[in-house]
Amino acid sequence: MGSAAVLKDRKNQIFRKGNEPFDIDCNKDSLAGAVSQRACVFCGSRVVLYPIADALHLVHGPIGCAVYTWDIRGALSSGPELHRLSFSTDLQEMDVIFGGEPKLEKALYELIEKHEPKAAFVYSTCIVGIIGDDLEAVCKRVAEKTKIPILPVQSEGFKGNKREGYQAACNAMARLVGTGDIKGISKHSINILGDFNLAGEIWVIQEYFNKIGVEVVANITGDGRIEDIKRAHGAALNVVQCSGATMELADTMQERYDIPSIRVSYFGIEDMAEALYDVARHFDDSEMMRKAEILVRDELKTIMDKIGVYRESLTGKKAAIYVGGAFKAFSLVKAFRLLGMDVVLVGSQTGTKADYEELEAITDDGTIIVDDSNPLELAAFIKEKEVDLFVGGVKERPIAYKLGVAFCDHNHERKEMLAGFEGMLNFAEEVYSSVMSPVWNFVPRRKEVR
Amino acid sequence: MTKMVHYTATTNACKLCRPLGAALAFRGIEGCVPFLHGSQGCATYMRRYIISHFNEPIDIASSSLGEKHAVYGGGPNLKLGLNNVTAKYHPSLIGVASTCLTETIGDDVPMLLEEYKAEFGTAETPEIVHVSTPSYSGTHMEGFNGAVKSAVEQLAEPAEPNNRVNIFSGFISAEDIRHLKHIMNLFETPFTLMPDYSETLDGVALIEYPLIPKGGTPLQDIAQMSGATGSIECGHTLPDETAGTFLETQYGVKRSQVGLPIGIKETDRFVEKLKEITGRELPREMQESRGRLIDAMVDGHKYIFGKRAIVYGEEDLVIGLTSFLSEIGIKPVLCATGGKSGKFETSIRQILELVDSEIPVIKDGVDFFDIEEIATSLNVDMLIGHSKGYTFSRKSNIPLIRVGFPIHDRVGGQRILHVGYHGAQQLFDTITNTVIQHKQDQSSVGYSYM
Ligand code: SF4
Ligand code: SF4
């Protein structure tokens, strides 16, 4: 690629699989002036806690931080939908000068009276960190008066990237865990961590688990409820999806309550089946394993023929992956393999060295592996590799489209259910209908090629 | 007047944050990269928000401040960021907007930029303009207008008198800008329209990802604005000091202020000014589209007479739409905005008193929570505004007519035409058809004629 597109300081965050031994820099702060696709700490906290549907989510800060996170996730709730409202203290100049605590406190009382939430999360944003509001103290006062948990989320945007935000969210949830009554919970019970119920996928996962005889205590956080999270320490196992977002909480629960955890992915058929088998293995229950095998067999029977049809058309097409967490990227690499497609680029915003090592291990020679990329770089890679399909978040979509490349949303905002076996079929369908559309015949890129 | 409980918190805001407006305006200048001085999150959020409307890439650079910069000042990162943007984009202009964070820590951006030019300035160094945009005072409109004003102040040079007309058209859609340019061409008058993001945010399909998209108001035209025959500024609620007032006091360029040319009367006023400045008659094409519009209004008047509408959004958009509604027999019952210029109510009153229309409830500084509260007693037939009103529309089964920014749940928001006789025509058709469809859908008969 044109090396002009790569800022010198970023060279070590890009790796091409081939003869050289693997090496990549990651988890660096974004470079000033590079248009990073990364978000802030607050964003990380917000996306993790957002699906908790019966809590009040109050963003303490100027209006923008709240506005940009209003109803952003397709995280569904089977009951209350308080999470879909956007609350902000909307700090004004006077608040910045004299402090925002009084406004925050008043806002909390009013909102709690009006909406009767089961708990409230109070997010701090950059300037709250600067003006020095004592969130902790305000939350404590309000909790005493209102008798519901009021949880400060220390998510000042500039204190890092999304990762720190996940941690702040986990810290807030950790205060809830252990405060509920755990009588009557089955010994074959789990918490589902790290699924956010986009397009209703946690319901599918829950059903799988129920079918193999596992009780789900708490969803963290998809279709989440405060009362469930309070009882989460009654579960026998934490089943954690997605690398960064909720791992911290699982670790805390391991320390405090000795609850073990396993990491899974629900995306792609191998990973989905493995997730069920892993849980059955953990409980060392042959009946459960038998049920899991039957479930997998039945589900595969319904989808494999259909996937085969798509595979026929998609074989040999080239895919690029750029997602938030690296864990998602692993599953995507496998999913594309199932569809017969070649992954030529894979990257993430927040991967760790270990993540990238694993990616290096599962990709083919020539694949580009990249950390914290930016539009220009991505565009250069798309062109170099003649990508047919780009998978990313909404910020990458226009780049792909501008260059006439098909695109699938695999981020928080998507509206398609992609988890589980059914989800794999949906994914195949979406990839197919994106790649095979006749509109690509008209884009300048193709006209030049043909 | 409806009584309203005033809540401390803002729920579902009807405004955006200030640097977003600045970034959009800067994007409308040729060769410009918008640059936010603050933490990374703000820039990423705004990009995402803008992209979801325009479906177009927009790079907004950021100085990506981290915790230590927030304590010791953001100067070094600002300078580093400017260097990096220059190296990577080779822009002809960088438009720097501050954010809540850098305003709160008190970074003196003008001074830092002076330092930067002294330390790093070379022949390569682009022009740099800056605008102060703390979101804790003012909305995206203050950011938009502020950026236009700052750019003109910092870029206009003394120039020989020329026969150009300066058009400051305000925050309108990409299609609107194209239409205004068309009108100027019909008047056969050279002009400088600013900001012009009709191409930079609504461009064609490409092979190469452009570092900076084509289009935008040319820098040299901005430099020459001081020699124009006159300036037209659109917007009744503009601040007292604008690009136009600057050119008038500094260079004696006569300034005319009109509203956004929405509906018949406001468009008439706009073209009157054009006639005055250019000394030309109304072009035949415009006479015809005006005539056709009136003919269409006659054809459709029955279906909409007496319908009751809530109009919300940016102040000047609401004013323009309100004026138009009063021309076609629809009653605006609530005019609402999240903005707070202090001129909203008087402007609406003036416009409506001219046509002897009843005065609706007029509210500034409100959010969607307030709008819903007030609406309960108003017996409303339609909502007119951006897509964030959808939540309310759905809940109350009142049709939403999408106009303005953002349109996040439909394609083509950037192509909605609001201005000129043509714009009025399209608005008329959309509004009327929405009413007809709503009636058709609710009817037990399902008439297939109107
Ligand atoms: S901190 Fe200010 S500039 Fe940044 S997103 Fe929030 S409101 Fe907007
Ligand atoms: S102000 Fe801070 S918390 Fe808010 S969006 Fe910007 S970086 Fe994130």
mmCIF file with all atom_site columns, N, CA, C and O and ligand atoms in Angstrom, chain A residues 62-65 68, chain B residues 17 19 42 46 99-101 135, ligand 1:
data_model
loop_
_atom_site.group_PDB
_atom_site.id
_atom_site.type_symbol
_atom_site.label_atom_id
_atom_site.label_alt_id
_atom_site.label_comp_id
_atom_site.label_asym_id
_atom_site.label_entity_id
_atom_site.label_seq_id
_atom_site.pdbx_PDB_ins_code
_atom_site.Cartn_x
_atom_site.Cartn_y
_atom_site.Cartn_z
_atom_site.occupancy
_atom_site.B_iso_or_equiv
_atom_site.pdbx_formal_charge
_atom_site.auth_seq_id
_atom_site.auth_comp_id
_atom_site.auth_asym_id
_atom_site.auth_atom_id
_atom_site.pdbx_PDB_model_num
ATOM   1  N  N   . PRO A 1 62  ? -22.115 17.815 30.028 1.00 0.00 ? 62  PRO A N   1
ATOM   2  C  CA  . PRO A 1 62  ? -22.781 18.642 29.027 1.00 0.00 ? 62  PRO A CA  1
ATOM   3  C  C   . PRO A 1 62  ? -23.602 17.752 28.093 1.00 0.00 ? 62  PRO A C   1
ATOM   4  O  O   . PRO A 1 62  ? -23.431 16.539 28.091 1.00 0.00 ? 62  PRO A O   1
ATOM   5  N  N   . ILE A 1 63  ? -24.433 18.350 27.283 1.00 0.00 ? 63  ILE A N   1
ATOM   6  C  CA  . ILE A 1 63  ? -25.489 17.592 26.613 1.00 0.00 ? 63  ILE A CA  1
ATOM   7  C  C   . ILE A 1 63  ? -24.990 16.551 25.611 1.00 0.00 ? 63  ILE A C   1
ATOM   8  O  O   . ILE A 1 63  ? -25.564 15.472 25.485 1.00 0.00 ? 63  ILE A O   1
ATOM   9  N  N   . GLY A 1 64  ? -23.899 16.877 24.917 1.00 0.00 ? 64  GLY A N   1
ATOM   10 C  CA  . GLY A 1 64  ? -23.479 16.023 23.800 1.00 0.00 ? 64  GLY A CA  1
ATOM   11 C  C   . GLY A 1 64  ? -23.283 14.568 24.181 1.00 0.00 ? 64  GLY A C   1
ATOM   12 O  O   . GLY A 1 64  ? -23.789 13.651 23.529 1.00 0.00 ? 64  GLY A O   1
ATOM   13 N  N   . CYS A 1 65  ? -22.557 14.353 25.260 1.00 0.00 ? 65  CYS A N   1
ATOM   14 C  CA  . CYS A 1 65  ? -22.221 12.983 25.651 1.00 0.00 ? 65  CYS A CA  1
ATOM   15 C  C   . CYS A 1 65  ? -23.488 12.126 25.772 1.00 0.00 ? 65  CYS A C   1
ATOM   16 O  O   . CYS A 1 65  ? -23.490 10.955 25.410 1.00 0.00 ? 65  CYS A O   1
ATOM   17 N  N   . TYR A 1 68  ? -25.408 11.701 22.059 1.00 0.00 ? 68  TYR A N   1
ATOM   18 C  CA  . TYR A 1 68  ? -24.822 10.777 21.103 1.00 0.00 ? 68  TYR A CA  1
ATOM   19 C  C   . TYR A 1 68  ? -24.999 9.327  21.522 1.00 0.00 ? 68  TYR A C   1
ATOM   20 O  O   . TYR A 1 68  ? -24.630 8.420  20.785 1.00 0.00 ? 68  TYR A O   1
ATOM   21 N  N   . CYS B 2 17  ? -24.558 19.080 20.393 1.00 0.00 ? 17  CYS B N   1
ATOM   22 C  CA  . CYS B 2 17  ? -23.554 19.875 21.066 1.00 0.00 ? 17  CYS B CA  1
ATOM   23 C  C   . CYS B 2 17  ? -22.806 20.765 20.099 1.00 0.00 ? 17  CYS B C   1
ATOM   24 O  O   . CYS B 2 17  ? -22.793 20.575 18.894 1.00 0.00 ? 17  CYS B O   1
ATOM   25 N  N   . PRO B 2 19  ? -19.641 21.794 19.209 1.00 0.00 ? 19  PRO B N   1
ATOM   26 C  CA  . PRO B 2 19  ? -18.599 21.514 18.203 1.00 0.00 ? 19  PRO B CA  1
ATOM   27 C  C   . PRO B 2 19  ? -19.130 20.742 16.994 1.00 0.00 ? 19  PRO B C   1
ATOM   28 O  O   . PRO B 2 19  ? -18.550 20.821 15.917 1.00 0.00 ? 19  PRO B O   1
ATOM   29 N  N   . CYS B 2 42  ? -15.375 12.680 21.956 1.00 0.00 ? 42  CYS B N   1
ATOM   30 C  CA  . CYS B 2 42  ? -16.283 13.656 21.364 1.00 0.00 ? 42  CYS B CA  1
ATOM   31 C  C   . CYS B 2 42  ? -16.254 13.557 19.839 1.00 0.00 ? 42  CYS B C   1
ATOM   32 O  O   . CYS B 2 42  ? -17.283 13.511 19.183 1.00 0.00 ? 42  CYS B O   1
ATOM   33 N  N   . MET B 2 46  ? -19.324 12.407 17.356 1.00 0.00 ? 46  MET B N   1
ATOM   34 C  CA  . MET B 2 46  ? -19.911 13.319 16.371 1.00 0.00 ? 46  MET B CA  1
ATOM   35 C  C   . MET B 2 46  ? -19.811 12.755 14.964 1.00 0.00 ? 46  MET B C   1
ATOM   36 O  O   . MET B 2 46  ? -20.731 12.888 14.168 1.00 0.00 ? 46  MET B O   1
ATOM   37 N  N   . THR B 2 99  ? -13.640 22.035 22.783 1.00 0.00 ? 99  THR B N   1
ATOM   38 C  CA  . THR B 2 99  ? -14.721 21.226 23.350 1.00 0.00 ? 99  THR B CA  1
ATOM   39 C  C   . THR B 2 99  ? -14.880 21.610 24.822 1.00 0.00 ? 99  THR B C   1
ATOM   40 O  O   . THR B 2 99  ? -14.097 22.400 25.351 1.00 0.00 ? 99  THR B O   1
ATOM   41 N  N   . CYS B 2 100 ? -15.857 21.006 25.447 1.00 0.00 ? 100 CYS B N   1
ATOM   42 C  CA  . CYS B 2 100 ? -16.112 21.300 26.855 1.00 0.00 ? 100 CYS B CA  1
ATOM   43 C  C   . CYS B 2 100 ? -14.845 21.117 27.686 1.00 0.00 ? 100 CYS B C   1
ATOM   44 O  O   . CYS B 2 100 ? -14.529 21.920 28.551 1.00 0.00 ? 100 CYS B O   1
ATOM   45 N  N   . LEU B 2 101 ? -14.120 20.054 27.398 1.00 0.00 ? 101 LEU B N   1
ATOM   46 C  CA  . LEU B 2 101 ? -12.946 19.738 28.205 1.00 0.00 ? 101 LEU B CA  1
ATOM   47 C  C   . LEU B 2 101 ? -11.894 20.835 28.111 1.00 0.00 ? 101 LEU B C   1
ATOM   48 O  O   . LEU B 2 101 ? -11.418 21.357 29.115 1.00 0.00 ? 101 LEU B O   1
ATOM   49 N  N   . SER B 2 135 ? -19.867 23.317 24.915 1.00 0.00 ? 135 SER B N   1
ATOM   50 C  CA  . SER B 2 135 ? -21.267 22.920 24.779 1.00 0.00 ? 135 SER B CA  1
ATOM   51 C  C   . SER B 2 135 ? -22.103 23.275 25.981 1.00 0.00 ? 135 SER B C   1
ATOM   52 O  O   . SER B 2 135 ? -23.311 23.143 25.946 1.00 0.00 ? 135 SER B O   1
HETATM 53 S  S1  . SF4 C 3 .   ? -17.927 17.009 26.112 1.00 0.00 ? 1   SF4 C S1  1
HETATM 54 FE FE1 . SF4 C 3 .   ? -18.917 18.702 25.165 1.00 0.00 ? 1   SF4 C FE1 1
HETATM 55 S  S2  . SF4 C 3 .   ? -18.091 18.649 23.132 1.00 0.00 ? 1   SF4 C S2  1
HETATM 56 FE FE2 . SF4 C 3 .   ? -17.726 16.620 23.955 1.00 0.00 ? 1   SF4 C FE2 1
HETATM 57 S  S3  . SF4 C 3 .   ? -19.504 15.413 23.344 1.00 0.00 ? 1   SF4 C S3  1
HETATM 58 FE FE3 . SF4 C 3 .   ? -19.863 16.193 25.402 1.00 0.00 ? 1   SF4 C FE3 1
HETATM 59 S  S4  . SF4 C 3 .   ? -21.035 18.067 25.006 1.00 0.00 ? 1   SF4 C S4  1
HETATM 60 FE FE4 . SF4 C 3 .   ? -20.047 17.559 23.102 1.00 0.00 ? 1   SF4 C FE4 1
#
